[in-house]
Coordinates of N, CA and C in Angstrom, one line a residue:
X826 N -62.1 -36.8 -18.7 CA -60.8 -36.8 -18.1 C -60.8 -37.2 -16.7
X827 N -61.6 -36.7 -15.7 CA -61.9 -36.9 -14.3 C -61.8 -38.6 -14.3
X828 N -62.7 -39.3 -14.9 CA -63.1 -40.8 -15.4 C -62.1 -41.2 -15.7
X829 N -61.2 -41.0 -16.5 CA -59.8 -41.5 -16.8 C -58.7 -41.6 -15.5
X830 N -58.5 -40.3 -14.9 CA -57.9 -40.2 -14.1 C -58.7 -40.9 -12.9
X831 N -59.4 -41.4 -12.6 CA -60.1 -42.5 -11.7 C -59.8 -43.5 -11.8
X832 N -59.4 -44.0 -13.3 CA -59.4 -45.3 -13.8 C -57.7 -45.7 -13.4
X833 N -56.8 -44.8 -14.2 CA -55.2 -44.3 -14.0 C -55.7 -45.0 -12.1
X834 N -55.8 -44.1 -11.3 CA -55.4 -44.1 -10.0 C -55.5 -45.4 -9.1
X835 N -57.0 -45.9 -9.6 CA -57.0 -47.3 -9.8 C -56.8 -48.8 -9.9
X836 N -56.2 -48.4 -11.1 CA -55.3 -49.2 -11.8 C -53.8 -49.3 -10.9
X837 N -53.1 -48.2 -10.2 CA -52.2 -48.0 -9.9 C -52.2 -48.4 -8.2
X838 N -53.2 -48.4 -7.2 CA -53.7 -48.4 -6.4 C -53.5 -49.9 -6.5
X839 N -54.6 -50.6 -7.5 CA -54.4 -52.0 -7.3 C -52.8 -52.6 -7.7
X840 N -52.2 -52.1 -8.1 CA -50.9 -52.6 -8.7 C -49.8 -53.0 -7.7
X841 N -50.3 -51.7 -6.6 CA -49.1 -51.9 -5.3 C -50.1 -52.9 -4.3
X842 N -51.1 -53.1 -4.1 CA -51.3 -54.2 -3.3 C -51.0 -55.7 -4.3
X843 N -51.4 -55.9 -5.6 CA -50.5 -57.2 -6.0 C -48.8 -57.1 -6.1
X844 N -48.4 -56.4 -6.1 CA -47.2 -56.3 -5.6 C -46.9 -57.0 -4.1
X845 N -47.4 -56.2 -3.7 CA -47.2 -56.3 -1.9 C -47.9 -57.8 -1.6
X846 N -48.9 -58.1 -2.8 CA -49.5 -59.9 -2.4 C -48.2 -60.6 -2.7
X847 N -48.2 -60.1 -4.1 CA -47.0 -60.8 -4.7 C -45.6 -61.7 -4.1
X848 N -45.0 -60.3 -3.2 CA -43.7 -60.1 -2.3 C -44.3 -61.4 -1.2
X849 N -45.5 -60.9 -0.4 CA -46.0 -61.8 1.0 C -46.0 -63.4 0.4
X850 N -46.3 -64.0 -0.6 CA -46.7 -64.9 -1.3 C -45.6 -66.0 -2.1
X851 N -44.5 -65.1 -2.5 CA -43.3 -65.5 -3.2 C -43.9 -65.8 -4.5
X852 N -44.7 -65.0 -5.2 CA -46.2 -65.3 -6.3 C -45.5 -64.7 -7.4
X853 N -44.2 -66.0 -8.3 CA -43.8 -65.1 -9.4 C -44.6 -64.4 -10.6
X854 N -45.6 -65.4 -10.6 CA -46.7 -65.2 -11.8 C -47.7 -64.0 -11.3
X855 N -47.6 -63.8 -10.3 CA -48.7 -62.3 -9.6 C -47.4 -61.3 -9.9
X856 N -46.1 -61.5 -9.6 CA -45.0 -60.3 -9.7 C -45.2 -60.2 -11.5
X857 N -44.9 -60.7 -12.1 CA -45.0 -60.8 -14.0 C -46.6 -60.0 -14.6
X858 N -47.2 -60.5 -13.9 CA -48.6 -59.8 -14.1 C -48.1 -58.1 -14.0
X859 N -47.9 -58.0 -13.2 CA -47.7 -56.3 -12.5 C -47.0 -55.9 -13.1
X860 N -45.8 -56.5 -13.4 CA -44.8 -55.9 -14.4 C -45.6 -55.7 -15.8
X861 N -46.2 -56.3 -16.0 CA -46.8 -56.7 -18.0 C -48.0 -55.7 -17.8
X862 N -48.9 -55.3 -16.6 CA -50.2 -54.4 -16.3 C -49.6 -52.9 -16.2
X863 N -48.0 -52.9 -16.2 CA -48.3 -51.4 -16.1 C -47.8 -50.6 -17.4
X864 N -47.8 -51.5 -18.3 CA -48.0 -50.5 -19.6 C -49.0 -50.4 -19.8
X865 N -50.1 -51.1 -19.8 CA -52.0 -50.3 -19.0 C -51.8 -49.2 -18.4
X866 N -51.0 -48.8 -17.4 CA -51.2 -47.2 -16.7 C -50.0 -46.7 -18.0
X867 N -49.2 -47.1 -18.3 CA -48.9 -46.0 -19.2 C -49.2 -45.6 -20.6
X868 N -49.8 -46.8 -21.0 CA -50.8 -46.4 -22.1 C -51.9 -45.0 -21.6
X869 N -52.8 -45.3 -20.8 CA -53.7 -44.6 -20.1 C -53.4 -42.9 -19.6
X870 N -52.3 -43.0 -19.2 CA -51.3 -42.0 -19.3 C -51.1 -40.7 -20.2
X871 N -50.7 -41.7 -21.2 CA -50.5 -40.9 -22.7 C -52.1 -40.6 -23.1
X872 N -53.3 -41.7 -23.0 CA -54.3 -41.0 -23.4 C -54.9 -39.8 -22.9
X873 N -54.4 -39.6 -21.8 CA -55.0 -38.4 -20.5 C -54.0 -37.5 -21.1
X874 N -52.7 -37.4 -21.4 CA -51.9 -36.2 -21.9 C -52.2 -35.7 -23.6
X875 N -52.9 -36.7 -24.5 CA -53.4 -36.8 -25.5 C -54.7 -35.4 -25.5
X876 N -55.4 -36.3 -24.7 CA -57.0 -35.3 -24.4 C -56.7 -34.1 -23.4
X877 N -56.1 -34.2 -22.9 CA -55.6 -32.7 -22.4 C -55.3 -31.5 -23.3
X878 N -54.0 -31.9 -24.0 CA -53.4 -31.2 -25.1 C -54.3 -30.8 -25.7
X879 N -55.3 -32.2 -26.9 CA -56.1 -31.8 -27.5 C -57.4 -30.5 -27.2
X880 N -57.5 -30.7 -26.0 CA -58.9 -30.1 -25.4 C -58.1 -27.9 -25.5
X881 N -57.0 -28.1 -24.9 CA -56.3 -26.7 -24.7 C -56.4 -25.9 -25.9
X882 N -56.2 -26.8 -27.0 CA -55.4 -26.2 -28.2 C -56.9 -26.1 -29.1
X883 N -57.8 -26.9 -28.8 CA -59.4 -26.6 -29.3 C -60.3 -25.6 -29.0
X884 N -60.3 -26.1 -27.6 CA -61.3 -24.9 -26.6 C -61.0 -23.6 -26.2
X885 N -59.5 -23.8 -26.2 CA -59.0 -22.3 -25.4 C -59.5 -22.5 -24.0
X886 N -59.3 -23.2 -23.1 CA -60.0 -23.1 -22.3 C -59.5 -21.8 -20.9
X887 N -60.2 -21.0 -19.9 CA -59.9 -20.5 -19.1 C -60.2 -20.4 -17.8
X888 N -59.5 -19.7 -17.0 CA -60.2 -19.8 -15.4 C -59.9 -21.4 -14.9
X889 N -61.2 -21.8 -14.5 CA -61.2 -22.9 -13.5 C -60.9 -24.2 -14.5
X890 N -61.8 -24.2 -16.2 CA -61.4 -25.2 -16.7 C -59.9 -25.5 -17.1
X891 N -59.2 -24.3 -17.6 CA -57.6 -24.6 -17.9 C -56.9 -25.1 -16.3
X892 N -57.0 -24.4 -15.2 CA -56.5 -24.9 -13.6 C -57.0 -26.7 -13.9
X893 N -58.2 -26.8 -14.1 CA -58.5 -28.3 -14.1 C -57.6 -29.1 -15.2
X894 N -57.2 -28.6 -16.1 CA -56.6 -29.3 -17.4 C -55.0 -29.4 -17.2
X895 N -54.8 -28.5 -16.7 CA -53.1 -28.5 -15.9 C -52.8 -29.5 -14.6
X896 N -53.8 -29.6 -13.6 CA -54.0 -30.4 -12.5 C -53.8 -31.9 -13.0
X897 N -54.9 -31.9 -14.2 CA -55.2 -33.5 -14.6 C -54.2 -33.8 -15.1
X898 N -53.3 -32.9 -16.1 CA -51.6 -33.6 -16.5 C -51.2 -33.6 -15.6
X899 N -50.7 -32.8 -14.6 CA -50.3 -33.4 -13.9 C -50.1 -34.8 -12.7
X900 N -51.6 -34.5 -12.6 CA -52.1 -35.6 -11.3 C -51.8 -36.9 -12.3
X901 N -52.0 -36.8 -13.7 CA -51.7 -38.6 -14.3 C -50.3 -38.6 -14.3
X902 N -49.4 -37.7 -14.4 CA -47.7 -38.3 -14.6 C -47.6 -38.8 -13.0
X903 N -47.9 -37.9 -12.0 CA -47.5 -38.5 -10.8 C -48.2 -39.6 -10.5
X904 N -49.7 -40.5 -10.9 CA -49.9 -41.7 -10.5 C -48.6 -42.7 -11.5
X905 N -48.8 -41.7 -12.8 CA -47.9 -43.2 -13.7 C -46.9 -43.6 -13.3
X906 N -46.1 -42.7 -11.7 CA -44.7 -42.5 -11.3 C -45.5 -44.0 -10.7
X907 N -46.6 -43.9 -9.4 CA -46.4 -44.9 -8.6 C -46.6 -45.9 -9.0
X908 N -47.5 -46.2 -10.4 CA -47.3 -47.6 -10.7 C -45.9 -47.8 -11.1
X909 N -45.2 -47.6 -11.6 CA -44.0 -47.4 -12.0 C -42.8 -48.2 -10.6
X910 N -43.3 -47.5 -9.1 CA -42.6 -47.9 -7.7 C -43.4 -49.4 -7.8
X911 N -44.6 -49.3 -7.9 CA -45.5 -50.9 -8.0 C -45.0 -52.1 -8.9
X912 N -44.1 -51.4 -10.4 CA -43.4 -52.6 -10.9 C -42.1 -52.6 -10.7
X913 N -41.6 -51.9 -10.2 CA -40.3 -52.0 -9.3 C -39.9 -53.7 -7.8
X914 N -41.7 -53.2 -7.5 CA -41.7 -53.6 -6.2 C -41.7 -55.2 -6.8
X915 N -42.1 -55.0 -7.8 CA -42.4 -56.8 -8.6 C -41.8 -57.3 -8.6
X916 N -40.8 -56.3 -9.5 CA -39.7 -57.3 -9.3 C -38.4 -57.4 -9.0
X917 N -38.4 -56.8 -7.6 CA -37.4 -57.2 -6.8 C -38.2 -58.5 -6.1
X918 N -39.6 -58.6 -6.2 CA -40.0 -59.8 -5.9 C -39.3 -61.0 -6.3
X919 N -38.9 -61.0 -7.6 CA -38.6 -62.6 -8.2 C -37.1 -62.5 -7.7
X920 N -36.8 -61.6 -6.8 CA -35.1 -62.3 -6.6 C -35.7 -62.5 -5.2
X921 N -36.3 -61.8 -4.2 CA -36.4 -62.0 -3.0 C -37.0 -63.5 -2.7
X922 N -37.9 -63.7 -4.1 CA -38.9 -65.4 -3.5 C -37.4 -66.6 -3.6
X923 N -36.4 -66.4 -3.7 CA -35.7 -67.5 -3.4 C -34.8 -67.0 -2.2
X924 N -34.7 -66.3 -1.4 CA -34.2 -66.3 -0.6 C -34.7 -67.0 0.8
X925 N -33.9 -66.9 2.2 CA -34.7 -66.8 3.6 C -35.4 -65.5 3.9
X926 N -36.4 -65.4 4.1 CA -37.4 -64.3 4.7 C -36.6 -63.3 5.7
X927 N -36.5 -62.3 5.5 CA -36.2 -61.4 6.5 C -37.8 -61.4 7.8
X928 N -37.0 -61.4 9.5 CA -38.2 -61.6 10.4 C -38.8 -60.8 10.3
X929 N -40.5 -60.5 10.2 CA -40.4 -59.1 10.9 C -41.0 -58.1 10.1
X930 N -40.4 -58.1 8.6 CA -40.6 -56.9 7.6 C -41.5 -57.0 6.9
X931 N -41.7 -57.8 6.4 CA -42.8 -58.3 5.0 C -44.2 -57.5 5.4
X932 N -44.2 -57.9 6.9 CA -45.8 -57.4 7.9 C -46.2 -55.8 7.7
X933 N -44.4 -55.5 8.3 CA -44.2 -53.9 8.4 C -44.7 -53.3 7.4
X934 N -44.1 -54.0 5.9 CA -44.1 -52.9 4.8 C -45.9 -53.1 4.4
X935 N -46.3 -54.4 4.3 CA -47.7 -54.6 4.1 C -48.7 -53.3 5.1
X936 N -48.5 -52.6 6.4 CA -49.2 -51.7 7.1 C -49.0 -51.0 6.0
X937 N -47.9 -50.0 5.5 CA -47.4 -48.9 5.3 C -47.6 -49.0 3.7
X938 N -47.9 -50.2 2.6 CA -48.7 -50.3 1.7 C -49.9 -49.8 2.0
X939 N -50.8 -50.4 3.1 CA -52.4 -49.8 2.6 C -52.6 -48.9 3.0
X940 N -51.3 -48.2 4.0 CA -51.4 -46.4 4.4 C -51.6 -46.3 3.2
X941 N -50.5 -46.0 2.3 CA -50.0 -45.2 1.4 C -51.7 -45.7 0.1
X942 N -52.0 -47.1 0.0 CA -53.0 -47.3 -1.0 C -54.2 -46.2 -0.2
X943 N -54.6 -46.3 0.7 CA -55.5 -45.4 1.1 C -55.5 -44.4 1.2
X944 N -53.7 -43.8 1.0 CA -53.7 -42.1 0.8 C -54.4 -42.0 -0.9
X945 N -53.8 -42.9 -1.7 CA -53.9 -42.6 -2.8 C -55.3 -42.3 -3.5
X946 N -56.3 -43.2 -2.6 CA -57.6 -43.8 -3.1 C -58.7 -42.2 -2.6
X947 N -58.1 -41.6 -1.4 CA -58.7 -40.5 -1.2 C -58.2 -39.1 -1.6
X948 N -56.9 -39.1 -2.3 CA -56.3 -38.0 -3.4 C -57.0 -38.2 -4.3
X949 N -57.5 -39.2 -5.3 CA -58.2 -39.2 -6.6 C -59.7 -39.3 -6.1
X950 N -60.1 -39.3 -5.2 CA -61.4 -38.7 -4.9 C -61.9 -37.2 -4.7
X951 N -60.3 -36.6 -3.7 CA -60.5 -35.2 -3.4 C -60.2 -34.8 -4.6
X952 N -59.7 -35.1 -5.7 CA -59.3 -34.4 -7.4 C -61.1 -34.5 -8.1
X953 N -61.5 -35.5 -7.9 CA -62.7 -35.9 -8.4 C -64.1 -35.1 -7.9
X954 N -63.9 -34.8 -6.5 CA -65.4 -34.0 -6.0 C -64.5 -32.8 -5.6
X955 N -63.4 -32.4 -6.1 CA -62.7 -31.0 -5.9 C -63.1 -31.2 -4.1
X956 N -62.4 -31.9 -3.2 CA -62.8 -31.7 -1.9 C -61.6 -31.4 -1.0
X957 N -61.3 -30.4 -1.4 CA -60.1 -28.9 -0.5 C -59.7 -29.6 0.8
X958 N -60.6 -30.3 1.8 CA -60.4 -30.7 3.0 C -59.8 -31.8 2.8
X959 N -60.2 -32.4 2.4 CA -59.3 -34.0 2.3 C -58.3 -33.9 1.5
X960 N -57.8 -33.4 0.7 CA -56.7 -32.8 0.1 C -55.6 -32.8 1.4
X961 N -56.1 -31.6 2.2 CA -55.0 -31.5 3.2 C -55.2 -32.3 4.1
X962 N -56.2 -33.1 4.4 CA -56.1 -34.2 5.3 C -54.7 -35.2 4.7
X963 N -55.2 -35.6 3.4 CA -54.6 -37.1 3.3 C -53.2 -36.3 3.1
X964 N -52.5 -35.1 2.6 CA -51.5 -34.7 2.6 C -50.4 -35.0 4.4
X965 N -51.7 -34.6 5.6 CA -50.9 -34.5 6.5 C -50.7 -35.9 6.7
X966 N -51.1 -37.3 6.0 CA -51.0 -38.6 6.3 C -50.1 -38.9 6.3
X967 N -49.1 -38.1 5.4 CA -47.8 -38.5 4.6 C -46.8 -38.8 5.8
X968 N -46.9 -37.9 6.9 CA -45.9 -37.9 8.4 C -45.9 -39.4 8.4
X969 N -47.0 -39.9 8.7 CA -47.3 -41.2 9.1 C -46.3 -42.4 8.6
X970 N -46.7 -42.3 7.2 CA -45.7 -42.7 6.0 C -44.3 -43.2 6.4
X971 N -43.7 -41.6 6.3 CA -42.4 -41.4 6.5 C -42.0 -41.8 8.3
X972 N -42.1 -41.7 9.1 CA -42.2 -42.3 10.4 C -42.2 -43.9 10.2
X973 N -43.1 -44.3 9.8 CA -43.2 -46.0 9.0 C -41.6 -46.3 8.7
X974 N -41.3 -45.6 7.6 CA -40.1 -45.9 6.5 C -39.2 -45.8 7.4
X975 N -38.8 -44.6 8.2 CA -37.2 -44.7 9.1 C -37.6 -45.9 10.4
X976 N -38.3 -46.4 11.2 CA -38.7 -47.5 11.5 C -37.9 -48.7 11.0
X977 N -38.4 -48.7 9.6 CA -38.1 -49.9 8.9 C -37.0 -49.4 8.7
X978 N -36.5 -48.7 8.1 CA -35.2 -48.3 7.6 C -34.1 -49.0 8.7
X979 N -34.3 -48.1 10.2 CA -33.4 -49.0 11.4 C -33.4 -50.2 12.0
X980 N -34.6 -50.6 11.5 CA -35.0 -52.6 11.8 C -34.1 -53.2 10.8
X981 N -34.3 -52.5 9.4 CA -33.3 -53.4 8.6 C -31.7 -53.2 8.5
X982 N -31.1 -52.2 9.1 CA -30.2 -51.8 9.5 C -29.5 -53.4 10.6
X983 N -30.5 -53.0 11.2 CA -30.1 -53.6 12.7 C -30.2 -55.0 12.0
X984 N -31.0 -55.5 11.4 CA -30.5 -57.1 10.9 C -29.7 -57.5 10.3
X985 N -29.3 -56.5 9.4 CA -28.0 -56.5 8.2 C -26.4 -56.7 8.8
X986 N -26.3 -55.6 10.3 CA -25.5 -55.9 11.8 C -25.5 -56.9 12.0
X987 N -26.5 -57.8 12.4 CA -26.4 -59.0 13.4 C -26.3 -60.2 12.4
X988 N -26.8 -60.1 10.8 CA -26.6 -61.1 10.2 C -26.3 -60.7 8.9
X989 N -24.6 -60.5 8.7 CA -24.2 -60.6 7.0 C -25.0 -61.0 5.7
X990 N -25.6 -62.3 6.4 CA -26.4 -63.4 5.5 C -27.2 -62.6 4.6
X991 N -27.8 -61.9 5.4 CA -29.4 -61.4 4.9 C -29.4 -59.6 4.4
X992 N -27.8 -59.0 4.3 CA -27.2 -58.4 3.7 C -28.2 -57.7 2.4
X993 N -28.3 -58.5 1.5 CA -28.9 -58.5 -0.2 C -30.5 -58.6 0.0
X994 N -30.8 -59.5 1.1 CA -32.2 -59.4 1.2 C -32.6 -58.3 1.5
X995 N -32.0 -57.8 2.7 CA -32.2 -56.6 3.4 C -32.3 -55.2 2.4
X996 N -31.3 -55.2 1.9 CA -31.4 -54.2 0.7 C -32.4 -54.4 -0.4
X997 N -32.1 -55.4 -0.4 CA -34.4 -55.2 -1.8 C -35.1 -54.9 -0.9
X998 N -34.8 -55.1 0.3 CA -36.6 -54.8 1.2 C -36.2 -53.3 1.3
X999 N -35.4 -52.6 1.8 CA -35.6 -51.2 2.3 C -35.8 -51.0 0.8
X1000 N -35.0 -51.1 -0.6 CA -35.8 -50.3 -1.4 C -37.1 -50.7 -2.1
X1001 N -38.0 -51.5 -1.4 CA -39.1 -52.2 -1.9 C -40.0 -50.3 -0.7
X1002 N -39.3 -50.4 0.8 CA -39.7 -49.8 1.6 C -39.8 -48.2 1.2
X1003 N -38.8 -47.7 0.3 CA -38.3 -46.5 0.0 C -39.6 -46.7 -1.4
X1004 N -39.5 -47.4 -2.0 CA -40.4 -47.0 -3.2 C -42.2 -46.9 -2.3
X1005 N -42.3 -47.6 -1.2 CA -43.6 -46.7 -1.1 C -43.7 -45.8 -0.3
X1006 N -42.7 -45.5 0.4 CA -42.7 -43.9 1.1 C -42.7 -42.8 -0.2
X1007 N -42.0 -43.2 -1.3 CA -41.8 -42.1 -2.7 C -43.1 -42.0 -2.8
X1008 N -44.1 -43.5 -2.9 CA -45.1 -42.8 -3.4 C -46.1 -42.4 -2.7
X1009 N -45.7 -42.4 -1.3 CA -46.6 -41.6 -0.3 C -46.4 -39.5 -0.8
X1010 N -44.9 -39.8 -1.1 CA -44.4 -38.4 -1.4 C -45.4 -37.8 -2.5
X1011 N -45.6 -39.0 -3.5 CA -46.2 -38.5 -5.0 C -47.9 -38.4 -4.5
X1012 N -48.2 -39.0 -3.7 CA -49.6 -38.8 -3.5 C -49.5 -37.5 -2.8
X1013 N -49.0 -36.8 -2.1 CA -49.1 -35.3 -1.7 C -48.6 -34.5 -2.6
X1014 N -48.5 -34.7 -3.8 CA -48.2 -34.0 -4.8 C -49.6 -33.9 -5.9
X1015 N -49.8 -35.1 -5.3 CA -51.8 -35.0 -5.6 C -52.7 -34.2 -5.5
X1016 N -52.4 -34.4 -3.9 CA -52.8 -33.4 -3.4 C -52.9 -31.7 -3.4
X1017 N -51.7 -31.7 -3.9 CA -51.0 -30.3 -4.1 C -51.4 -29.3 -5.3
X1018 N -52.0 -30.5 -5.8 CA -52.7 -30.5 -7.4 C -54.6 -29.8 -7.0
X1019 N -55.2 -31.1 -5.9 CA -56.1 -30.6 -5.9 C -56.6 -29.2 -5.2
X1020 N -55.5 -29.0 -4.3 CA -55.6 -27.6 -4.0 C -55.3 -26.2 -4.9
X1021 N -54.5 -26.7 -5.8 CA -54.2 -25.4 -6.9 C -55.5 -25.5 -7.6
X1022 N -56.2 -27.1 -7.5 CA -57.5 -26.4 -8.7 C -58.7 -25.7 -7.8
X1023 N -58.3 -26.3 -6.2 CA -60.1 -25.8 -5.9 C -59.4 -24.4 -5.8
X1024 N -58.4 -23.3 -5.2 CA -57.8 -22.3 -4.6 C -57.3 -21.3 -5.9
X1025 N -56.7 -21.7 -6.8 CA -55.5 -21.3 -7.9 C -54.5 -21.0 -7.4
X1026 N -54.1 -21.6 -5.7 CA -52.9 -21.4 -5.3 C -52.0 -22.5 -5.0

C-alpha cells in the first residue's frame, strides 16, 4: 500500500508540471496526454481503496496498522483530488493556447507549481518514513502558497482593469492559479494524515 501510494503521488506530482509545461508551451498534445493519464491516478486510486477495504475486513487489523489503513484511504482520495486540479489545468490549456498571453503570469504560476509539486513530493515521503517533522514542516509551506495565490489573484485583477481584452484569459489563469493553491490546501491534508498516523491525533 505505502508503494502504491508512492506511485498515486507521483503520478499526480508529474501531472501538474506537464500541465504547467503544457500551459508555458501552448502543447495541445502535452494538455490531451494529462487529460487521458489521469484515469491512471484514478484507476490506482480505486486499487488502493480495493486493498484497504480488503486488508480491514481480513486482518482485523489494530492500533498503529488500522491508523495506517485509514491514513492510506485517505491520503489516496486527496492526491486523486490534485490530479484531478492537474486535468483541470489541461484543459483550460487548449482554450488559453489560442489566445494573446497574459504579461507576467504564466512565470508566476510556474514558481507556485513547483512550491506546491515540492510540497507534495515531501508529504508522500513524510507518509512513507512516518517523519512527524516534515509533516509539519511541509504543512507550514502552505502560507507560502497562499501568499503566491492573492499576489496573482491582484496582478490579474489589475490587468482585467486596464485591459477588457484579456478579461477571459485572465479568468482561466486565476482559476488555473486557484486550482494549485487547492492543491497546496490538499497536500496539508496529507499532512494531517501523517500526523494522525505517527501521534493518533
Amino acid at each position: 500500500l505505502r508503494g502504491m501510494v508512492a506511485e498515486i503521488g507521483g503520478r499526480s506530482e508529474q501531472a501538474i508540471a506537464k500541465a504547467m509545461r503544457a500551459l508555458k508551451k501552448h502543447d495541445l498534445k502535452l494538455a490531451k496526454e494529462v487529460v487521458e493519464e489521469d484515469k491512471l491516478i484514478d484507476d490506482l486510486e480505486r486499487r488502493i481503496d480495493e486493498l484497504t477495504f480488503q486488508t480491514i475486513a481480513l486482518r482485523a487489523p489494530m492500533a498503529d496498522d488500522l491508523r495506517e489503513l485509514i491514513a492510506t484511504f485517505k491520503i489516496s482520495g486527496v492526491v486523486e483530488r490534485i490530479g484531478d486540479y492537474a486535468k483541470n489545468i489541461a484543459k483550460r490549456t487548449t482554450i488559453l493556447a489560442h489566445g494573446t498571453p497574459v504579461e507576467g503570469i504564466s512565470s508566476a504560476l510556474r514558481r507556485m507549481q513547483k512550491m506546491v509539486g515540492a510540497m507534495i513530493k515531501d508529504a508522500i515521503d513524510a507518509y512513507i518514513h512516518r517523519d512527524l517533522a516534515k509533516a509539519e514542516e511541509v504543512r507550514a509551506r502552505d502560507r507560502d502558497v497562499d501568499e503566491m495565490y492573492n499576489l496573482l489573484f491582484r496582478s490579474l485583477l489589475t490587468h482585467m482593469m486596464e485591459d477588457s481584452h484579456q478579461i477571459t484569459a485572465c479568468m482561466h489563469l486565476h482559476f488555473i492559479a486557484k486550482n494549485i493553491e487547492r492543491m497546496g490546501d490538499h497536500t496539508t491534508s496529507i499532512c494531517e494524515q501523517v500526523i494522525y498516523l505517527v501521534t493518533g491525533d
